[in-house]
Coordinates of N, CA and C in Angstrom, one line a residue:
Chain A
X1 N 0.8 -1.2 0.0 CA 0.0 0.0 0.0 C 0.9 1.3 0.0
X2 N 0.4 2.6 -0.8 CA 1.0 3.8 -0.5 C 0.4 4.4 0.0
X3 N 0.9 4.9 1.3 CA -0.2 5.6 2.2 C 0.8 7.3 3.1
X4 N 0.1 8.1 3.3 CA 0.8 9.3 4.0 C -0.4 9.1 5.0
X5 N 0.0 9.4 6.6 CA -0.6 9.8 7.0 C -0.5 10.6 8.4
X6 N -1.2 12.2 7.9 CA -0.9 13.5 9.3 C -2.0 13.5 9.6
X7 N -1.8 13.1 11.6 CA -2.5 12.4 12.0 C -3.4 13.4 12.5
X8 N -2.4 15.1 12.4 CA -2.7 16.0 13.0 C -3.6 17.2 12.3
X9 N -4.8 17.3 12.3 CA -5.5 18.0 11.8 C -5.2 19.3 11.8
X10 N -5.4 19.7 12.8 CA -5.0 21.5 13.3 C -4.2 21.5 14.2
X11 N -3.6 22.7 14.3 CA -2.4 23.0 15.7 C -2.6 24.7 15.7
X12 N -2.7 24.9 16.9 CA -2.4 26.4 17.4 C -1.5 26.5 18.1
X13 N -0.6 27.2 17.8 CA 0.3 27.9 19.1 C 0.6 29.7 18.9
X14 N 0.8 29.7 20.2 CA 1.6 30.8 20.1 C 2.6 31.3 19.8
X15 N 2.8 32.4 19.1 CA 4.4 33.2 18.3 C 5.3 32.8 19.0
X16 N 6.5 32.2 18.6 CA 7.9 31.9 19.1 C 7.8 30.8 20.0
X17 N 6.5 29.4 20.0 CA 6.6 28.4 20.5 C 7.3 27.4 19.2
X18 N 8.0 26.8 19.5 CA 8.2 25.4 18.6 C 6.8 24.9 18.0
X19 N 7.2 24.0 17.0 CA 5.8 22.8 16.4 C 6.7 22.2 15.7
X20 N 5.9 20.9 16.1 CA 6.7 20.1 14.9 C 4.9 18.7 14.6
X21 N 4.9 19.1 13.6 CA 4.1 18.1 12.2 C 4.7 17.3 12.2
X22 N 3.7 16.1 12.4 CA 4.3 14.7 11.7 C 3.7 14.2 10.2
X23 N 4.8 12.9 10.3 CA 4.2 12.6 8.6 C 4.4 10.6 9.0
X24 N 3.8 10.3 8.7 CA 4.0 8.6 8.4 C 3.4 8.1 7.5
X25 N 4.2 7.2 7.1 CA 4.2 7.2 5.8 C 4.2 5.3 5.2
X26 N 3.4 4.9 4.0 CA 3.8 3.5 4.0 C 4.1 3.5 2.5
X27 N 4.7 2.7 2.2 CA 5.3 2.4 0.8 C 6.1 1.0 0.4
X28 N 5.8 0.9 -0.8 CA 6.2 -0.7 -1.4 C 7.6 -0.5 -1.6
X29 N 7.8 1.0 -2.3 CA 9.2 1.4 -2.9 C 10.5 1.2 -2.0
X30 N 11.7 1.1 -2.8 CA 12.7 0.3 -2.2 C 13.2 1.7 -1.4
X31 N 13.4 2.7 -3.0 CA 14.0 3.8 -2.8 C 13.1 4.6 -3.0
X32 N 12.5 5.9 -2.5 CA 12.0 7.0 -3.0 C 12.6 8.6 -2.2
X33 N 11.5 9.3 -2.5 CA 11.4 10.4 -2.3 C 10.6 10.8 -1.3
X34 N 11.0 12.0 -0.3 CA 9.8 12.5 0.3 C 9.9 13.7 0.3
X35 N 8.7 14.4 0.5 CA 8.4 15.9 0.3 C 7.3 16.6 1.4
X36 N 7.6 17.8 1.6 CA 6.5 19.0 2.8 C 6.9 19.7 1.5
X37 N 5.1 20.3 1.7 CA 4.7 21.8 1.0 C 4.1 22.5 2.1
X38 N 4.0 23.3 1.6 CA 3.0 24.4 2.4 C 2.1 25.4 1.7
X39 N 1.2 24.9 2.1 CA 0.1 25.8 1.3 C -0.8 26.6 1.9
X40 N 0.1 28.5 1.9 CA -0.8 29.4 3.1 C -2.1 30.0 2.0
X41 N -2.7 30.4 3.6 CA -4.2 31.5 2.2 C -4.6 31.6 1.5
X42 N -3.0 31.9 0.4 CA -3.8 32.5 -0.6 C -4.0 31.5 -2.2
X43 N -3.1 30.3 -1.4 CA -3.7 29.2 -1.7 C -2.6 28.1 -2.5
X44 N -1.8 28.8 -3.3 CA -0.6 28.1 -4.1 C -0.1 27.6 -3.2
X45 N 0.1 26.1 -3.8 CA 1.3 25.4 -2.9 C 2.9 25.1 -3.3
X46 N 3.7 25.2 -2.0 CA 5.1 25.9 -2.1 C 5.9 25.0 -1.8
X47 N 6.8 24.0 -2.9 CA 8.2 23.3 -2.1 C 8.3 24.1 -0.7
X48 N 8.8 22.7 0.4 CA 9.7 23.3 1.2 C 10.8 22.3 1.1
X49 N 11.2 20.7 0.9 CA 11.7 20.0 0.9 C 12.0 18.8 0.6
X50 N 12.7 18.1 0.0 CA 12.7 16.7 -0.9 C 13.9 16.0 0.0
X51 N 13.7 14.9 0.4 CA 14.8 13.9 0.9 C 14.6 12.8 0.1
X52 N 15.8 12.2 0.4 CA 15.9 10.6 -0.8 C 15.8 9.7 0.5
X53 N 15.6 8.9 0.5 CA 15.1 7.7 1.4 C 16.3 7.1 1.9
X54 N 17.7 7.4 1.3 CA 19.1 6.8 1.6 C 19.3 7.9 2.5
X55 N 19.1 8.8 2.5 CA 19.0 10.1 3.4 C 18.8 10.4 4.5
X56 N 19.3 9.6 6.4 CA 18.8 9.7 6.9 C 19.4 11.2 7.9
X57 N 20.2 11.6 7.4 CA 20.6 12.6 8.0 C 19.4 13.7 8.6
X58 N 19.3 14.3 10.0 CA 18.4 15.2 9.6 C 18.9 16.9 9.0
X59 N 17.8 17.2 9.1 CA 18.2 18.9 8.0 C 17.6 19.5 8.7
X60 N 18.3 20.7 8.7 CA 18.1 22.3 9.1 C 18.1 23.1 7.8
X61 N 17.0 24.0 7.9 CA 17.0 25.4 7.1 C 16.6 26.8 8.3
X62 N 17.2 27.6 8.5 CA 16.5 28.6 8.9 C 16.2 28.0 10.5
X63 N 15.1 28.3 10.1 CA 14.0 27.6 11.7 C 13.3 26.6 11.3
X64 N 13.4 25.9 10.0 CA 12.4 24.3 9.6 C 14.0 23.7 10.4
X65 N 13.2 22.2 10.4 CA 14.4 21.0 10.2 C 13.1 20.2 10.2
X66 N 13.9 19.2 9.9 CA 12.8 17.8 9.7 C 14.1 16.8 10.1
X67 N 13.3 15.7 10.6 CA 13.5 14.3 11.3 C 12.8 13.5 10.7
X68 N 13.9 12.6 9.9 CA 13.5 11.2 8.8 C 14.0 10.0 9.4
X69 N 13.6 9.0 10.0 CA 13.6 7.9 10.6 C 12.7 6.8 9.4
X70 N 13.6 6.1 8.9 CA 13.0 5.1 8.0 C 12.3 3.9 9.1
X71 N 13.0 4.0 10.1 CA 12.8 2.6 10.7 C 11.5 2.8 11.1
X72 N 11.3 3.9 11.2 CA 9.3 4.2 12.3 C 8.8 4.7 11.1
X73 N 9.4 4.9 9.5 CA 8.4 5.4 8.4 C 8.0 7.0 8.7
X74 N 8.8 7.6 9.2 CA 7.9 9.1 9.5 C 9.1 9.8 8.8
X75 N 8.5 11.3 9.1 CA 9.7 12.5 8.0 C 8.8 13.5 9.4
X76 N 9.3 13.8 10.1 CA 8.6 14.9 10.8 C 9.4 16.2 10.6
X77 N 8.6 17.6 10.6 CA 8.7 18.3 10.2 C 8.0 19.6 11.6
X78 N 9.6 20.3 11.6 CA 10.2 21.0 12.7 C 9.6 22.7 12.5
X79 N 8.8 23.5 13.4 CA 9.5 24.8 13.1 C 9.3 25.6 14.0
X80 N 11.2 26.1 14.7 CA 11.0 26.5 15.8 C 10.8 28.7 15.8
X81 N 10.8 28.9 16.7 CA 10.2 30.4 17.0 C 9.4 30.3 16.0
X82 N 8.2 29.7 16.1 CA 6.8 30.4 14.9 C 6.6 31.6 14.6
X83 N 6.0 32.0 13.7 CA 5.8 33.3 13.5 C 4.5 33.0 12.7
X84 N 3.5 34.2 13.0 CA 2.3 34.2 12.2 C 2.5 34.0 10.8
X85 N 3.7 34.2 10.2 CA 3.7 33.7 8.5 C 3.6 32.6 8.2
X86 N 3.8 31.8 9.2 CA 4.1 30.1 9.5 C 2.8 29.7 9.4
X87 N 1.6 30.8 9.5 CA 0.6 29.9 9.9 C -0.1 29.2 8.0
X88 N -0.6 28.5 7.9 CA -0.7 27.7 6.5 C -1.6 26.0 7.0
X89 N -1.4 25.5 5.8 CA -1.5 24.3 5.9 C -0.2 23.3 5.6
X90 N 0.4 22.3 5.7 CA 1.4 22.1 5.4 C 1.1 20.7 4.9
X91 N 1.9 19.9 4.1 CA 1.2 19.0 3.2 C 2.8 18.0 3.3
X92 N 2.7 16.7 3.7 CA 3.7 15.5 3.3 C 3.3 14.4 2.3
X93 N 4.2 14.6 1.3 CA 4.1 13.7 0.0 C 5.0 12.6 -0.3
X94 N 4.7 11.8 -0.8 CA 5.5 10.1 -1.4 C 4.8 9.6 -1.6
X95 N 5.3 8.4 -3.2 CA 6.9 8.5 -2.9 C 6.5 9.5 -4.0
X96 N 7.7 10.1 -4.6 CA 7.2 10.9 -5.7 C 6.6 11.9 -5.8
X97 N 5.6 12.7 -5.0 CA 5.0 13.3 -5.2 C 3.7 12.3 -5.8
X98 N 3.6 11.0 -5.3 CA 2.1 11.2 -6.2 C 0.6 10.7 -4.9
X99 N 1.6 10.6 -3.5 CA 0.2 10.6 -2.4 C 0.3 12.0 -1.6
X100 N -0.2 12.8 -1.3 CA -0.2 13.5 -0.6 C -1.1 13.0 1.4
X101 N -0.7 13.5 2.3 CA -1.8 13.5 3.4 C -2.4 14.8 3.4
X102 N -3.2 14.5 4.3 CA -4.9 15.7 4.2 C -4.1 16.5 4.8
X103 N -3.0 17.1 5.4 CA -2.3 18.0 5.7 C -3.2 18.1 7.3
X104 N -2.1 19.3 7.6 CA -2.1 19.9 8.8 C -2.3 21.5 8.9
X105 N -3.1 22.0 9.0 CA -3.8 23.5 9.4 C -2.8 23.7 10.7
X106 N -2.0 24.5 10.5 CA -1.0 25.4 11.7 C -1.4 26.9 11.3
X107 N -1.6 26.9 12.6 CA -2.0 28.7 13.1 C -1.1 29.2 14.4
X108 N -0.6 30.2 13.7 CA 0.6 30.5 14.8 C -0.7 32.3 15.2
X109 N -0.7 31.8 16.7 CA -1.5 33.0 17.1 C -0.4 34.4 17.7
X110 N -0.6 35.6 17.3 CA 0.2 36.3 17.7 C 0.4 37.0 19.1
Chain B
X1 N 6.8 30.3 -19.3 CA 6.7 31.8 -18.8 C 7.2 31.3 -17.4
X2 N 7.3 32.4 -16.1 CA 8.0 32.6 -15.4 C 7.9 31.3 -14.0
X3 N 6.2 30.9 -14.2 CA 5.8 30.0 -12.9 C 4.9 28.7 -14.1
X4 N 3.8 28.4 -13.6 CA 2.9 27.1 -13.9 C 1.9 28.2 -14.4
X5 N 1.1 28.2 -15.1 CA 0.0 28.8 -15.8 C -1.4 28.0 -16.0
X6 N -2.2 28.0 -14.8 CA -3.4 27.4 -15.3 C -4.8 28.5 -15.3
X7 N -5.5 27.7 -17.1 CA -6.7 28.9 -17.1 C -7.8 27.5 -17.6
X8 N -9.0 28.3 -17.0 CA -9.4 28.9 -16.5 C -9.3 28.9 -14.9
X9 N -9.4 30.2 -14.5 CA -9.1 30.0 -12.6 C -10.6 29.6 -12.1
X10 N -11.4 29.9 -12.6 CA -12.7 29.3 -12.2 C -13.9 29.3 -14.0
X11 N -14.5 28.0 -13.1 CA -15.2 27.5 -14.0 C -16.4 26.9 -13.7
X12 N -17.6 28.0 -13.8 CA -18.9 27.0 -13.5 C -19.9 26.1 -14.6
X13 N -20.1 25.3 -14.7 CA -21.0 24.5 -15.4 C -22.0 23.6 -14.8
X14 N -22.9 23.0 -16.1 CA -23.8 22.4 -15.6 C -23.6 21.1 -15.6
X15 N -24.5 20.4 -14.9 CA -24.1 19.1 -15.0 C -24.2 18.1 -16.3
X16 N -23.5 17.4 -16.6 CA -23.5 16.7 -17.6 C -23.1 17.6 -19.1
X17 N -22.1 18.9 -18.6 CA -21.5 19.6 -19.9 C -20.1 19.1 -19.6
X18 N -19.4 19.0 -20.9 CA -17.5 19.3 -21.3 C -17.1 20.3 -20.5
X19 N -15.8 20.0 -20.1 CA -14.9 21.1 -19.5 C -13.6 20.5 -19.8
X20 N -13.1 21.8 -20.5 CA -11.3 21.5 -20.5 C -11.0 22.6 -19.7
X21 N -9.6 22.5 -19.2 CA -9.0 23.0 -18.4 C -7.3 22.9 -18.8
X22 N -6.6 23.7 -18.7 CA -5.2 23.8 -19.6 C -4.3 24.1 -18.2
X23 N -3.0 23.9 -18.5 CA -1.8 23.7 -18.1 C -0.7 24.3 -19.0
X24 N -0.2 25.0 -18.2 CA 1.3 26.0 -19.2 C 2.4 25.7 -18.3
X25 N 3.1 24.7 -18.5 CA 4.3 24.5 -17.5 C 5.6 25.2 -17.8
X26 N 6.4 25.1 -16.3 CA 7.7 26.2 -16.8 C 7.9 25.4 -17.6
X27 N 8.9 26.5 -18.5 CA 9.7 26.2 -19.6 C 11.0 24.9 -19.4
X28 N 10.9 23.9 -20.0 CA 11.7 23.0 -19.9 C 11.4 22.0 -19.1
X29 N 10.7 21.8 -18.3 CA 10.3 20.8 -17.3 C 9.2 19.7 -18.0
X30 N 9.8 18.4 -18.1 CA 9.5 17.5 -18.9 C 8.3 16.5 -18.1
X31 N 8.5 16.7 -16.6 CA 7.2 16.6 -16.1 C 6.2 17.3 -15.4
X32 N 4.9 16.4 -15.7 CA 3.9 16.9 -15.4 C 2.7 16.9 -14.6
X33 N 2.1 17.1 -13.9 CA 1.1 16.2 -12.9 C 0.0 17.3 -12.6
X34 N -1.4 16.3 -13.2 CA -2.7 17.0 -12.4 C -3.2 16.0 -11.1
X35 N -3.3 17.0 -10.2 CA -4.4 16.7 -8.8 C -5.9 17.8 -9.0
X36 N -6.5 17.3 -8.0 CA -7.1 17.9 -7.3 C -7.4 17.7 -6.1
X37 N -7.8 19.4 -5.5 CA -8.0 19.0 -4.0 C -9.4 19.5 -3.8
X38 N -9.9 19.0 -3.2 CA -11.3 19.3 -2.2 C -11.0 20.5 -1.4
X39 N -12.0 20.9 -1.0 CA -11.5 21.3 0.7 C -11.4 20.7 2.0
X40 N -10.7 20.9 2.3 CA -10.1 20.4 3.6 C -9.3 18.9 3.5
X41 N -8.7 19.0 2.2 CA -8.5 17.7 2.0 C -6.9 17.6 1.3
X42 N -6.0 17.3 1.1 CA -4.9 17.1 0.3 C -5.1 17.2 -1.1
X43 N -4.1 16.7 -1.7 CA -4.3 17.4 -3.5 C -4.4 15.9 -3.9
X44 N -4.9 14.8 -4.1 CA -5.2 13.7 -4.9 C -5.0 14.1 -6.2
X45 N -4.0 13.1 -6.4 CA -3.5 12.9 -8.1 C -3.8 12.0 -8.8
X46 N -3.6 12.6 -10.3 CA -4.8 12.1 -11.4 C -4.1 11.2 -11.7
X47 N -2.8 12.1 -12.8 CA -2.1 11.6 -13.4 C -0.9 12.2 -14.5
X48 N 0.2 11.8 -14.5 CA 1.7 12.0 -14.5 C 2.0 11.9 -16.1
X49 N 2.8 13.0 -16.5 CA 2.7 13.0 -17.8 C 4.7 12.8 -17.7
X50 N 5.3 12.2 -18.3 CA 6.9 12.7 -18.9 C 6.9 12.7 -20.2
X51 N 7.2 14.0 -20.5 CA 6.9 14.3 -22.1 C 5.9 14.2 -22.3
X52 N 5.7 13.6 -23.6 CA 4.3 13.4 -24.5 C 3.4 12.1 -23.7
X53 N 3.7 11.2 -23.2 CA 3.5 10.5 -22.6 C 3.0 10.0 -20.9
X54 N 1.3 9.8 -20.6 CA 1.1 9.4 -19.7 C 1.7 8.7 -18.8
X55 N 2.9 8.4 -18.1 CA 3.5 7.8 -17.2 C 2.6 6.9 -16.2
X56 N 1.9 7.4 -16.1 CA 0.9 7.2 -14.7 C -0.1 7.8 -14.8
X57 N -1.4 6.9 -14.8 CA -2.8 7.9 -15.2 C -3.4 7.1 -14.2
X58 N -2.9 6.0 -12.9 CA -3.8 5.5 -12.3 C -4.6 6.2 -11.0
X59 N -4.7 7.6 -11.1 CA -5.4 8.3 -10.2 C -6.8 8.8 -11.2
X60 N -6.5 8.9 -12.1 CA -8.1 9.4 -12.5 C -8.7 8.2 -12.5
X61 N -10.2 9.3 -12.0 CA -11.3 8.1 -11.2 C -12.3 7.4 -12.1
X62 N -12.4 7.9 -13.5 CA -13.0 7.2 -14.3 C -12.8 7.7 -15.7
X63 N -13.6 6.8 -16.7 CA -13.1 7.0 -18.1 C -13.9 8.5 -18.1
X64 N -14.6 9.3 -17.7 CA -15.2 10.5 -18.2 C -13.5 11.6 -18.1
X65 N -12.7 11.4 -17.5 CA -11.6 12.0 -17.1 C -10.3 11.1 -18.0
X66 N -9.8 12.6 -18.9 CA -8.6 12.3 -19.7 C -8.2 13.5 -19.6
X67 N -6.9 12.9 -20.2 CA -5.2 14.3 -20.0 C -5.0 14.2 -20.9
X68 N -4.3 15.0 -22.1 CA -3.1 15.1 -23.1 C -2.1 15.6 -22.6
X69 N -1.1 16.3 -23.4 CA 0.0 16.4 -23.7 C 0.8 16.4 -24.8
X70 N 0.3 17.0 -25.9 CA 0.8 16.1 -27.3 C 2.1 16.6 -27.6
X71 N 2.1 17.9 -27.4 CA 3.7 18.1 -27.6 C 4.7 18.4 -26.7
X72 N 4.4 17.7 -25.5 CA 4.9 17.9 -24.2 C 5.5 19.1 -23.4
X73 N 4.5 19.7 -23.8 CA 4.4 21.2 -23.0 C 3.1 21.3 -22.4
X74 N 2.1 22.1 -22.9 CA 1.2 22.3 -22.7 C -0.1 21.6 -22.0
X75 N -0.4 20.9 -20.9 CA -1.5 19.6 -21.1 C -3.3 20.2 -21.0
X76 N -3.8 19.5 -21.4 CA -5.0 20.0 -21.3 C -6.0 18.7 -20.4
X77 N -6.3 18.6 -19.3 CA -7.4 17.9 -18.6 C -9.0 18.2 -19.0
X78 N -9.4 17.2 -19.4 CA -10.8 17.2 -19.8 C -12.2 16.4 -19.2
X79 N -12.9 16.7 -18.8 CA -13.5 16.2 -18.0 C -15.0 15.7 -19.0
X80 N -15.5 14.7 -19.3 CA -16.8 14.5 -19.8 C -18.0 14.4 -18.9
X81 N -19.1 15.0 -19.4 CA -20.6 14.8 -18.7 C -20.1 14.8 -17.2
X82 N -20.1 15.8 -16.7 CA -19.4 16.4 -15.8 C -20.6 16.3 -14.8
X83 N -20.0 15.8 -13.3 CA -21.2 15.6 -12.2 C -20.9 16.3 -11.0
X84 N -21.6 16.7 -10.6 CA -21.7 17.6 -9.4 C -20.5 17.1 -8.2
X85 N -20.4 16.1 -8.1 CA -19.2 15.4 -7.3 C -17.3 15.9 -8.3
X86 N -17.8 16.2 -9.1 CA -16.4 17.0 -9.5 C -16.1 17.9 -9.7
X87 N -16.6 18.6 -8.8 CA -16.1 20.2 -8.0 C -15.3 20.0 -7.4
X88 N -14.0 20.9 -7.7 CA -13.3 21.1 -7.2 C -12.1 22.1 -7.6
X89 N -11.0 22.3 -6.9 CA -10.0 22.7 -7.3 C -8.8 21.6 -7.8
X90 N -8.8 22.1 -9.5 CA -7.9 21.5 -10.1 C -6.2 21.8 -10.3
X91 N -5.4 21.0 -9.7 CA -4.0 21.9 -9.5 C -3.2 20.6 -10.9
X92 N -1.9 21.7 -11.4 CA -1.7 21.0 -12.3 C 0.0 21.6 -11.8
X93 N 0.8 20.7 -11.7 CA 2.7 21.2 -11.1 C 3.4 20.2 -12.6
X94 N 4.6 21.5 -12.5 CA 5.0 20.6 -13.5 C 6.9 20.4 -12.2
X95 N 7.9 19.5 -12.7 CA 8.9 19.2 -12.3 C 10.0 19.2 -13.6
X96 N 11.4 19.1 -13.0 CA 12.5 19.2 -13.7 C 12.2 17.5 -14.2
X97 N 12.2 16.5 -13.8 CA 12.0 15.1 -13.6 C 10.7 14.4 -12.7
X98 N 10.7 13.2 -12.4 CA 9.9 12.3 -11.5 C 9.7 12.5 -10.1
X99 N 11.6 12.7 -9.9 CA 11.8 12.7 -8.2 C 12.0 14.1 -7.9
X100 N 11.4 15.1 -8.9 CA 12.1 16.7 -8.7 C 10.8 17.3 -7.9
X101 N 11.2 18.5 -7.2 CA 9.9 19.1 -6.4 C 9.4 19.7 -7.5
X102 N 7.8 20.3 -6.7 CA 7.0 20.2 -7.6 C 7.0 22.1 -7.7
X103 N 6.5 22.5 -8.6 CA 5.4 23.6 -8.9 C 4.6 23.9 -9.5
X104 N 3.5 24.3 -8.4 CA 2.6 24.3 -8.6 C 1.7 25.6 -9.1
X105 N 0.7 25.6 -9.9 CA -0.3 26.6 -10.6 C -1.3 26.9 -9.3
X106 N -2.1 28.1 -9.8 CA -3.0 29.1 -9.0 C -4.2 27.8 -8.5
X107 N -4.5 27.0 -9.9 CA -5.4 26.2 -9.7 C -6.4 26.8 -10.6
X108 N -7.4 25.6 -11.1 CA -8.6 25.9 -11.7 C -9.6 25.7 -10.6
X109 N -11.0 26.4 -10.3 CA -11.7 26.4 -9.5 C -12.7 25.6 -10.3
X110 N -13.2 24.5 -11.0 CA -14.3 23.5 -10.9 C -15.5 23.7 -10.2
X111 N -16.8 24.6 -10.4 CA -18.1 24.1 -9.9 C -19.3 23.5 -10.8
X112 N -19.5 22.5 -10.5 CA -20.0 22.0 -11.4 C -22.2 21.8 -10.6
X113 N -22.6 22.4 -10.9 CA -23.8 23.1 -10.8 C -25.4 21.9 -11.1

């Protein structure tokens, strides 16, 4: 089976609290791809990140990072000091880009 | 052109009319992919074009729903006798490749009446 699944519907916090989104994930593929979007307001959705599945290092950008553990199937996805721009829906995809999960609605309250 | 180009951004019809819907991908990006999302729901994908060719069409949900692509630019999503259950927002991303990130268009807005 290909499956994503955020288990987390909505999240609120407040400005300059941490969040971190999860993502788990099932797949037949040996090797693939994983990916977070983010899609605020106004509605386009926006790369934030692609990992290869041999990839377990984790990554930092800025204030994202994400934590990819093959062995538990997850890609979780980090972001510390929120900020109201943060607020969106954010979306985990595999392999490929061709399953998306129902995402996660984050609202960073000011 | 500079980003993904999809027209029409909204589209109302009646039930049981044709609807095309087009795709203008960046320049050079040999792949292609239509979803759609609902609301409140993720973007469910139709189907994957590289080049001129359907790669992957096993997300559209039935024969009333076809994709081109003929000269591997441009694609056009077509929907036949169109049912109220296919409202939606139609997103079309194009990629450098398969495993490349995606981008994504404004979206066509689908209400089908």
């Amino acid at each position: 089976a290909q499956k994503v699944t955020q288990a987390q519907t909505e999240i609120s916090v407040v400005e300059k609290e941490d969040v971190t989104l999860d993502c788990v994930y099932e797949t037949r593929d040996t090797t693939y791809y994983l990916f977070w979007y983010k899609q605020p307001p106004s509605g386009e959705l926006v790369f934030l990140i692609r990992r290869n599945s041999f990839d377990e290092q984790n990554e930092i950008s800025g204030r994202y990072s994400w934590n990819f553990q093959k062995s538990t199937s997850s890609f979780n996805f980090t972001i510390t000091a929120s900020q109201v721009v943060d607020s969106a829906v954010y979306f985990c995809a595999l392999p490929n880009n061709l399953f998306f999960g129902t995402g996660t609605r984050l609202t960073v309250i000011p | 052109g500079a980003g993904v180009s999809q027209t029409p951004s909204n589209k109302v019809t009646e039930k049981g009319k044709y609807v095309e819907l087009r795709c203008d991908p960046i320049s050079g990006h040999t792949a292609l992919y239509w979803y759609r999302q609902s609301l409140g729901q993720g973007p469910e994908f139709l189907i994957y074009f590289q080049g001129t060719g359907a790669a992957d069409d096993s997300g559209l949900p039935n024969d009333r729903f076809f994709a081109v692509r003929p000269e591997g630019s441009v694609s056009t999503l077509k929907i036949q006798r169109t049912e109220r259950g296919d409202s939606a927002v139609y997103l079309c991303a194009s990629s450098t490749g398969p495993s490349g990130e995606l981008f994504f268009g404004e979206g066509s807005r689908l209400t089908v009446l």
